[in-house]
Tab-separated table of C-alpha atoms in Angstrom:
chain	number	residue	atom	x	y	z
A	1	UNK	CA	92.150	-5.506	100.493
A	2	UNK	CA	95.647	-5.052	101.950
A	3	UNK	CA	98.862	-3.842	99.983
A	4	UNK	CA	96.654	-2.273	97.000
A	5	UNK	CA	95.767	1.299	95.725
A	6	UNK	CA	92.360	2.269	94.062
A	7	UNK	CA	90.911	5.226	92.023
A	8	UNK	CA	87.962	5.830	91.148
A	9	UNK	CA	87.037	7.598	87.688
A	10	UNK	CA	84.075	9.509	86.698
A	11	UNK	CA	82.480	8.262	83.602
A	12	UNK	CA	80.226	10.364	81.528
A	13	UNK	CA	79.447	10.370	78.036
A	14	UNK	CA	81.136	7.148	77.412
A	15	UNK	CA	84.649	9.328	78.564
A	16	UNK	CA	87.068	8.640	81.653
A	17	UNK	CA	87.365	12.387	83.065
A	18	UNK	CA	90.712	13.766	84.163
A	19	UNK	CA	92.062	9.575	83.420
A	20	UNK	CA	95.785	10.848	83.223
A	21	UNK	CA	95.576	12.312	86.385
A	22	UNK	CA	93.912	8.902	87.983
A	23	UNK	CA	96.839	6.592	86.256
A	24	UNK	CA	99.327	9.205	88.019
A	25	UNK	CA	97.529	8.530	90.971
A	26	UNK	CA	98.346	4.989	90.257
A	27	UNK	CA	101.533	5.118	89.725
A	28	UNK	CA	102.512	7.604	92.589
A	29	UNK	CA	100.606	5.222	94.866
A	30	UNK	CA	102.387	1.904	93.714
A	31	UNK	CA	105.931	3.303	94.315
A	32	UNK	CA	105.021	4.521	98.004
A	33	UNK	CA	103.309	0.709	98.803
A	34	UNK	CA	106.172	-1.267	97.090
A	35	UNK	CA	103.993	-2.432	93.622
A	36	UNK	CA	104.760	-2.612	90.127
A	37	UNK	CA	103.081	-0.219	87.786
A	38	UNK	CA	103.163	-1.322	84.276
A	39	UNK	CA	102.145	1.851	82.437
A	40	UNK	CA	101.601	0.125	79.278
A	41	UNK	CA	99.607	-2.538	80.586
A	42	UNK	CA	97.354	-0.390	82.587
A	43	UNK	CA	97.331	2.040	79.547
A	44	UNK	CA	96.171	-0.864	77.275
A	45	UNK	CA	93.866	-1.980	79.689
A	46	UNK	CA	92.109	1.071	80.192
A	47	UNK	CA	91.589	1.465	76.308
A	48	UNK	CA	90.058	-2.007	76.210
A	49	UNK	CA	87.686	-1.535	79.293
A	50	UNK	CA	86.705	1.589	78.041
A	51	UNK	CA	86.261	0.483	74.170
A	52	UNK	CA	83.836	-2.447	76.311
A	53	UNK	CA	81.744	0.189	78.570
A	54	UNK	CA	78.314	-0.088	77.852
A	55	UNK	CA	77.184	2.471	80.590
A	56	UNK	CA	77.397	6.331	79.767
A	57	UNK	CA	77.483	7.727	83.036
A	58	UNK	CA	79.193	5.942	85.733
A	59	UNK	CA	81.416	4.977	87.958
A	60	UNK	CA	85.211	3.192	87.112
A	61	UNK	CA	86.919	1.715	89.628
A	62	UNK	CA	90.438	1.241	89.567
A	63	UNK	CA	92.300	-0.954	91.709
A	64	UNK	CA	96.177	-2.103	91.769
A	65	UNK	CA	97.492	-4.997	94.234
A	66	UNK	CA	100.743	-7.348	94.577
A	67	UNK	CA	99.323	-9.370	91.671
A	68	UNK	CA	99.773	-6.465	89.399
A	69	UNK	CA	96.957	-7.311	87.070
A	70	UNK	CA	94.578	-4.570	86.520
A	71	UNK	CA	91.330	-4.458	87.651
A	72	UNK	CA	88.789	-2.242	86.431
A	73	UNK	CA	84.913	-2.364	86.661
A	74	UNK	CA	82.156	0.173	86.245
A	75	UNK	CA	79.073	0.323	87.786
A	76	UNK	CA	75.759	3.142	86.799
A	77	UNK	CA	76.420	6.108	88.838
A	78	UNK	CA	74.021	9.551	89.669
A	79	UNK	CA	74.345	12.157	92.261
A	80	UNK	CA	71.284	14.156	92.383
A	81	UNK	CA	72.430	15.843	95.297
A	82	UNK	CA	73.019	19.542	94.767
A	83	UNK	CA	73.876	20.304	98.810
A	84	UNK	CA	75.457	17.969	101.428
A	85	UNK	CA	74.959	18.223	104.855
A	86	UNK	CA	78.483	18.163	106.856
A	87	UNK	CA	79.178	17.230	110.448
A	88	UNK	CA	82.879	17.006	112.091
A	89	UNK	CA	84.706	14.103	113.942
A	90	UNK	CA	88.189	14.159	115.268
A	91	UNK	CA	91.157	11.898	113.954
A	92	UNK	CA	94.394	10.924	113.951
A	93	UNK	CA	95.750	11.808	110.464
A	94	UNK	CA	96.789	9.262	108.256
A	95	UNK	CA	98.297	11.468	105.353
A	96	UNK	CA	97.836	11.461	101.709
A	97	UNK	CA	97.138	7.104	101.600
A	98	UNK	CA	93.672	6.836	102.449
A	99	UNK	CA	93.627	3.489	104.339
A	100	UNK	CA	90.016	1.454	103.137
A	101	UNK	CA	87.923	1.619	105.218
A	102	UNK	CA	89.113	4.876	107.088
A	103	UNK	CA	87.240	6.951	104.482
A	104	UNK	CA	84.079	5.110	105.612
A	105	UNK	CA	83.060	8.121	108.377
A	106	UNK	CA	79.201	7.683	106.863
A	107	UNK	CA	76.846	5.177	105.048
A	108	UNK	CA	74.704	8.594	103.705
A	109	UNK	CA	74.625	9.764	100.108
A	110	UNK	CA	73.507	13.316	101.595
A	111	UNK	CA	76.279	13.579	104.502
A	112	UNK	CA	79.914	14.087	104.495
A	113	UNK	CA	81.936	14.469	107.770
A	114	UNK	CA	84.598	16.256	108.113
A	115	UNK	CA	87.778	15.361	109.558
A	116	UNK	CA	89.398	17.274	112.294
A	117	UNK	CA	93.037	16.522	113.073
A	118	UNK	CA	93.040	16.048	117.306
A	119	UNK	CA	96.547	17.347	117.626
A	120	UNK	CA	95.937	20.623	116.046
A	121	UNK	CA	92.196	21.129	115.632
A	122	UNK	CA	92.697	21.492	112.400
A	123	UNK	CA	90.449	21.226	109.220
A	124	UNK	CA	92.265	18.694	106.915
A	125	UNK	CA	89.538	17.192	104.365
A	126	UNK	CA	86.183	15.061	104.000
A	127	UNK	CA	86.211	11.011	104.284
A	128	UNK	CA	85.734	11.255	100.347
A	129	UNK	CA	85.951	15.130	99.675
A	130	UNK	CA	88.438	17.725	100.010
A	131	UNK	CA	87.335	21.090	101.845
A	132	UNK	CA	87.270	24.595	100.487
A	133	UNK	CA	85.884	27.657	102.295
A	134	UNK	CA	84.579	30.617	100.326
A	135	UNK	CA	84.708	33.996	102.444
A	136	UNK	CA	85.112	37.681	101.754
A	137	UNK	CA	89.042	37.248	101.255
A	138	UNK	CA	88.572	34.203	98.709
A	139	UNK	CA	89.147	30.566	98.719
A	140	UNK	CA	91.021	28.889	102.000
A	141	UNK	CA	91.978	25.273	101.416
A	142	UNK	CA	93.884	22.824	103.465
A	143	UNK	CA	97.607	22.671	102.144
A	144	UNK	CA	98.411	19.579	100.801
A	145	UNK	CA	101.525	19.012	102.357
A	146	UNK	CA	101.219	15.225	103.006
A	147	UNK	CA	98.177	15.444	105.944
A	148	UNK	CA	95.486	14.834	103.331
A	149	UNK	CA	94.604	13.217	99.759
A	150	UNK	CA	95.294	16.187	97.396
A	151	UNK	CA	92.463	14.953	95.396
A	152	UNK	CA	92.238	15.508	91.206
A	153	UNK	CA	89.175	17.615	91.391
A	154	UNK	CA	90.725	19.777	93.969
A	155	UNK	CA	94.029	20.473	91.765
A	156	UNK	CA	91.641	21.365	89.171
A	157	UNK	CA	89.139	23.872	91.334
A	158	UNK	CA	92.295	25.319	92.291
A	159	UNK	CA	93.850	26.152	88.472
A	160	UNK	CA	90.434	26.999	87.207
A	161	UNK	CA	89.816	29.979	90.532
A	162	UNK	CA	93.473	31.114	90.106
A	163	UNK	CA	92.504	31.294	86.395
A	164	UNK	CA	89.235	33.322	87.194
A	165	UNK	CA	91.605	35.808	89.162
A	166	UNK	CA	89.936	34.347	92.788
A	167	UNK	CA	92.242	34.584	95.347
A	168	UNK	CA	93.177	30.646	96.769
A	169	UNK	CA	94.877	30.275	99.911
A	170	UNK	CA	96.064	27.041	100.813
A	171	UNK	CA	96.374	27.016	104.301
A	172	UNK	CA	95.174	25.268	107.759
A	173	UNK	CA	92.132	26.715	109.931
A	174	UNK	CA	90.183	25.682	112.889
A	175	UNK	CA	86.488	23.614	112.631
A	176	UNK	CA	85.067	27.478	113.569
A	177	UNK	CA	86.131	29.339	110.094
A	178	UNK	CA	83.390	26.316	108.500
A	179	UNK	CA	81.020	28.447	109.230
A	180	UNK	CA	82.423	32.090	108.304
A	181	UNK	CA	81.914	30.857	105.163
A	182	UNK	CA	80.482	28.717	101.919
A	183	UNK	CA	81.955	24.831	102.362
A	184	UNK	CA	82.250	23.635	99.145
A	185	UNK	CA	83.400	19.890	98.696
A	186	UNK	CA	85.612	18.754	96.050
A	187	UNK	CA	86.222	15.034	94.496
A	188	UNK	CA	86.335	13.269	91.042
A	189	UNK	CA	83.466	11.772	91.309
A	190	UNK	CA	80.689	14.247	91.845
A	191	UNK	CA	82.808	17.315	91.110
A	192	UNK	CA	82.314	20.537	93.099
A	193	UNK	CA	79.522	20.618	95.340
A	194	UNK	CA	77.960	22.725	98.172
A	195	UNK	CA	78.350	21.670	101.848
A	196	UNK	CA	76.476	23.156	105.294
A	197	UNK	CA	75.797	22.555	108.688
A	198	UNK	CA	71.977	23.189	108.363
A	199	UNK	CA	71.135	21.322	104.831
Protein backbone atom coordinates (compact mmCIF):
# COMPACT_ATOMS: atom_id res chain seq x y z
CA UNK A 1 0.00 0.00 0.00
CA UNK A 2 1.88 3.14 -1.07
CA UNK A 3 1.53 6.74 0.54
CA UNK A 4 -0.13 5.26 3.90
CA UNK A 5 0.95 4.82 7.62
CA UNK A 6 -0.21 1.87 9.92
CA UNK A 7 -0.17 1.01 13.69
CA UNK A 8 -0.88 -1.67 15.16
CA UNK A 9 -2.62 -1.79 18.76
CA UNK A 10 -2.61 -4.40 21.33
CA UNK A 11 -6.00 -5.38 22.44
CA UNK A 12 -6.63 -7.06 25.69
CA UNK A 13 -9.45 -7.11 27.89
CA UNK A 14 -11.68 -5.47 25.45
CA UNK A 15 -8.98 -2.17 25.92
CA UNK A 16 -6.67 -0.47 23.16
CA UNK A 17 -3.23 -0.31 25.22
CA UNK A 18 -1.08 2.80 25.12
CA UNK A 19 -4.04 4.09 22.04
CA UNK A 20 -2.91 7.83 22.57
CA UNK A 21 0.42 7.04 21.88
CA UNK A 22 -0.66 4.93 18.51
CA UNK A 23 -3.02 8.04 17.24
CA UNK A 24 0.29 10.23 17.85
CA UNK A 25 1.93 7.84 15.86
CA UNK A 26 -0.69 8.63 13.36
CA UNK A 27 -0.59 11.86 13.26
CA UNK A 28 3.29 12.34 13.37
CA UNK A 29 3.35 9.90 10.44
CA UNK A 30 0.65 11.73 8.22
CA UNK A 31 2.46 15.13 8.40
CA UNK A 32 5.95 13.54 7.32
CA UNK A 33 4.01 11.53 4.11
CA UNK A 34 1.85 14.60 3.11
CA UNK A 35 -1.86 13.13 4.60
CA UNK A 36 -4.59 14.58 6.41
CA UNK A 37 -5.17 13.53 9.96
CA UNK A 38 -8.56 14.28 11.16
CA UNK A 39 -8.18 13.80 14.92
CA UNK A 40 -11.77 13.84 15.52
CA UNK A 41 -12.66 11.51 12.96
CA UNK A 42 -10.09 8.99 13.83
CA UNK A 43 -10.97 9.70 17.56
CA UNK A 44 -14.67 8.90 16.80
CA UNK A 45 -13.79 6.10 14.86
CA UNK A 46 -11.77 4.42 17.25
CA UNK A 47 -14.62 4.72 19.95
CA UNK A 48 -17.03 3.09 17.51
CA UNK A 49 -14.66 0.16 16.44
CA UNK A 50 -13.85 -0.40 19.80
CA UNK A 51 -17.60 -0.09 21.30
CA UNK A 52 -18.06 -3.03 18.11
CA UNK A 53 -14.97 -5.42 19.18
CA UNK A 54 -16.16 -8.64 19.94
CA UNK A 55 -12.61 -10.20 20.51
CA UNK A 56 -10.86 -9.65 24.01
CA UNK A 57 -7.45 -10.17 23.15
CA UNK A 58 -6.21 -9.13 19.87
CA UNK A 59 -4.77 -7.46 17.43
CA UNK A 60 -6.01 -3.65 15.92
CA UNK A 61 -4.73 -2.56 12.98
CA UNK A 62 -4.59 0.87 12.08
CA UNK A 63 -4.02 2.15 8.78
CA UNK A 64 -4.16 5.88 7.22
CA UNK A 65 -3.84 6.53 3.26
CA UNK A 66 -4.57 9.53 0.68
CA UNK A 67 -8.27 8.65 1.04
CA UNK A 68 -8.19 9.69 4.61
CA UNK A 69 -10.90 7.37 5.78
CA UNK A 70 -9.97 5.28 8.65
CA UNK A 71 -9.46 1.88 8.58
CA UNK A 72 -9.39 -0.26 11.46
CA UNK A 73 -9.81 -4.10 11.85
CA UNK A 74 -8.95 -6.60 14.54
CA UNK A 75 -8.08 -9.92 14.24
CA UNK A 76 -7.57 -12.83 17.58
CA UNK A 77 -4.07 -12.47 18.60
CA UNK A 78 -1.63 -14.83 21.21
CA UNK A 79 2.02 -14.93 21.67
CA UNK A 80 2.93 -17.86 23.67
CA UNK A 81 6.39 -17.26 23.08
CA UNK A 82 8.33 -16.41 26.22
CA UNK A 83 12.05 -16.37 24.28
CA UNK A 84 12.87 -15.47 20.63
CA UNK A 85 15.63 -16.64 18.88
CA UNK A 86 17.62 -13.61 17.08
CA UNK A 87 19.94 -13.71 14.10
CA UNK A 88 21.58 -10.44 12.35
CA UNK A 89 21.49 -9.16 8.67
CA UNK A 90 23.02 -6.02 7.37
CA UNK A 91 21.02 -2.95 5.89
CA UNK A 92 20.85 0.17 4.60
CA UNK A 93 18.87 2.25 7.15
CA UNK A 94 15.73 3.60 6.29
CA UNK A 95 15.03 5.77 9.51
CA UNK A 96 12.12 6.07 11.74
CA UNK A 97 9.27 5.21 8.48
CA UNK A 98 9.30 1.64 8.33
CA UNK A 99 8.71 1.06 4.57
CA UNK A 100 6.04 -2.32 4.26
CA UNK A 101 7.48 -4.78 3.49
CA UNK A 102 11.09 -3.86 4.76
CA UNK A 103 10.08 -5.06 8.24
CA UNK A 104 9.40 -8.47 6.63
CA UNK A 105 13.26 -9.90 7.52
CA UNK A 106 11.30 -13.38 8.70
CA UNK A 107 8.03 -15.42 8.18
CA UNK A 108 8.79 -17.09 12.01
CA UNK A 109 6.70 -16.37 15.08
CA UNK A 110 9.88 -17.61 17.18
CA UNK A 111 12.68 -15.49 15.21
CA UNK A 112 13.48 -11.91 15.04
CA UNK A 113 16.54 -10.59 13.07
CA UNK A 114 18.26 -7.98 13.85
CA UNK A 115 19.26 -5.20 11.77
CA UNK A 116 22.78 -4.09 11.40
CA UNK A 117 23.42 -0.73 9.76
CA UNK A 118 26.42 -1.61 6.87
CA UNK A 119 27.94 1.81 7.14
CA UNK A 120 28.64 1.68 10.76
CA UNK A 121 28.12 -1.87 12.00
CA UNK A 122 25.90 -0.70 14.13
CA UNK A 123 22.96 -2.26 16.17
CA UNK A 124 19.86 -0.12 15.25
CA UNK A 125 16.58 -2.33 16.02
CA UNK A 126 14.54 -5.63 15.09
CA UNK A 127 12.28 -5.85 11.73
CA UNK A 128 9.30 -5.49 14.33
CA UNK A 129 11.19 -4.97 17.75
CA UNK A 130 13.37 -2.49 19.20
CA UNK A 131 16.72 -3.80 20.94
CA UNK A 132 17.80 -3.43 24.52
CA UNK A 133 20.90 -5.02 26.08
CA UNK A 134 21.01 -5.76 29.80
CA UNK A 135 24.75 -5.91 31.18
CA UNK A 136 26.52 -5.21 34.43
CA UNK A 137 26.40 -1.29 33.76
CA UNK A 138 22.49 -1.36 32.94
CA UNK A 139 20.34 -0.96 29.98
CA UNK A 140 22.12 0.12 26.41
CA UNK A 141 19.58 1.02 23.75
CA UNK A 142 19.93 2.35 20.29
CA UNK A 143 19.31 6.26 20.36
CA UNK A 144 16.48 7.18 18.59
CA UNK A 145 17.76 9.88 16.72
CA UNK A 146 15.90 9.28 13.40
CA UNK A 147 17.91 5.71 12.31
CA UNK A 148 15.14 3.59 13.82
CA UNK A 149 11.25 3.39 14.80
CA UNK A 150 11.32 4.68 18.44
CA UNK A 151 8.63 2.26 19.11
CA UNK A 152 5.68 2.93 22.07
CA UNK A 153 6.70 -0.01 24.11
CA UNK A 154 10.24 1.07 24.04
CA UNK A 155 9.40 4.79 25.36
CA UNK A 156 7.61 3.02 27.99
CA UNK A 157 10.49 0.25 29.09
CA UNK A 158 12.55 3.20 29.15
CA UNK A 159 10.30 5.54 31.83
CA UNK A 160 9.37 2.50 33.79
CA UNK A 161 13.70 1.34 34.27
CA UNK A 162 14.56 5.06 34.83
CA UNK A 163 11.65 4.88 37.33
CA UNK A 164 13.08 1.61 38.98
CA UNK A 165 16.46 3.63 39.39
CA UNK A 166 18.15 1.19 36.35
CA UNK A 167 20.60 2.94 34.65
CA UNK A 168 19.42 3.38 30.55
CA UNK A 169 21.87 4.38 28.12
CA UNK A 170 20.74 5.21 24.84
CA UNK A 171 23.49 4.80 22.70
CA UNK A 172 24.94 2.84 19.46
CA UNK A 173 27.11 -0.51 19.80
CA UNK A 174 28.51 -3.07 17.55
CA UNK A 175 26.54 -6.73 16.66
CA UNK A 176 29.45 -8.13 19.38
CA UNK A 177 28.03 -6.30 22.74
CA UNK A 178 24.57 -8.79 21.74
CA UNK A 179 26.12 -11.16 23.37
CA UNK A 180 27.83 -9.43 26.57
CA UNK A 181 24.56 -9.34 27.54
CA UNK A 182 20.53 -10.17 28.01
CA UNK A 183 18.69 -9.00 24.45
CA UNK A 184 15.49 -8.10 25.37
CA UNK A 185 13.00 -7.05 22.50
CA UNK A 186 10.54 -4.40 22.82
CA UNK A 187 7.13 -3.65 20.71
CA UNK A 188 3.38 -2.91 21.35
CA UNK A 189 2.28 -5.84 20.47
CA UNK A 190 3.84 -8.55 22.55
CA UNK A 191 5.44 -6.19 25.06
CA UNK A 192 8.89 -6.94 26.50
CA UNK A 193 10.31 -10.12 25.68
CA UNK A 194 13.59 -12.14 25.91
CA UNK A 195 15.86 -12.56 22.84
CA UNK A 196 19.20 -15.03 22.26
CA UNK A 197 21.38 -16.42 19.88
CA UNK A 198 21.00 -20.06 21.19
CA UNK A 199 16.99 -20.24 21.95
Amino acid sequence: MSNSVFTTVRIAGFKAVWIEDHLIRLQKGAEKLGIVFDENLWLNAVISELANNTLDNARMRMILDGTVIPKISFEPFSDPEKKMHVRLRDVEPQGDLKRWPFVKHTEKTDEEVILIDRNTGSVLEGSYNNVFVRTDDGFFTPPGDGKIVSGICRKHFIRYLKLKGIVVREEYFDAGFLKKGDIFLTNALRGVIRGGFDV
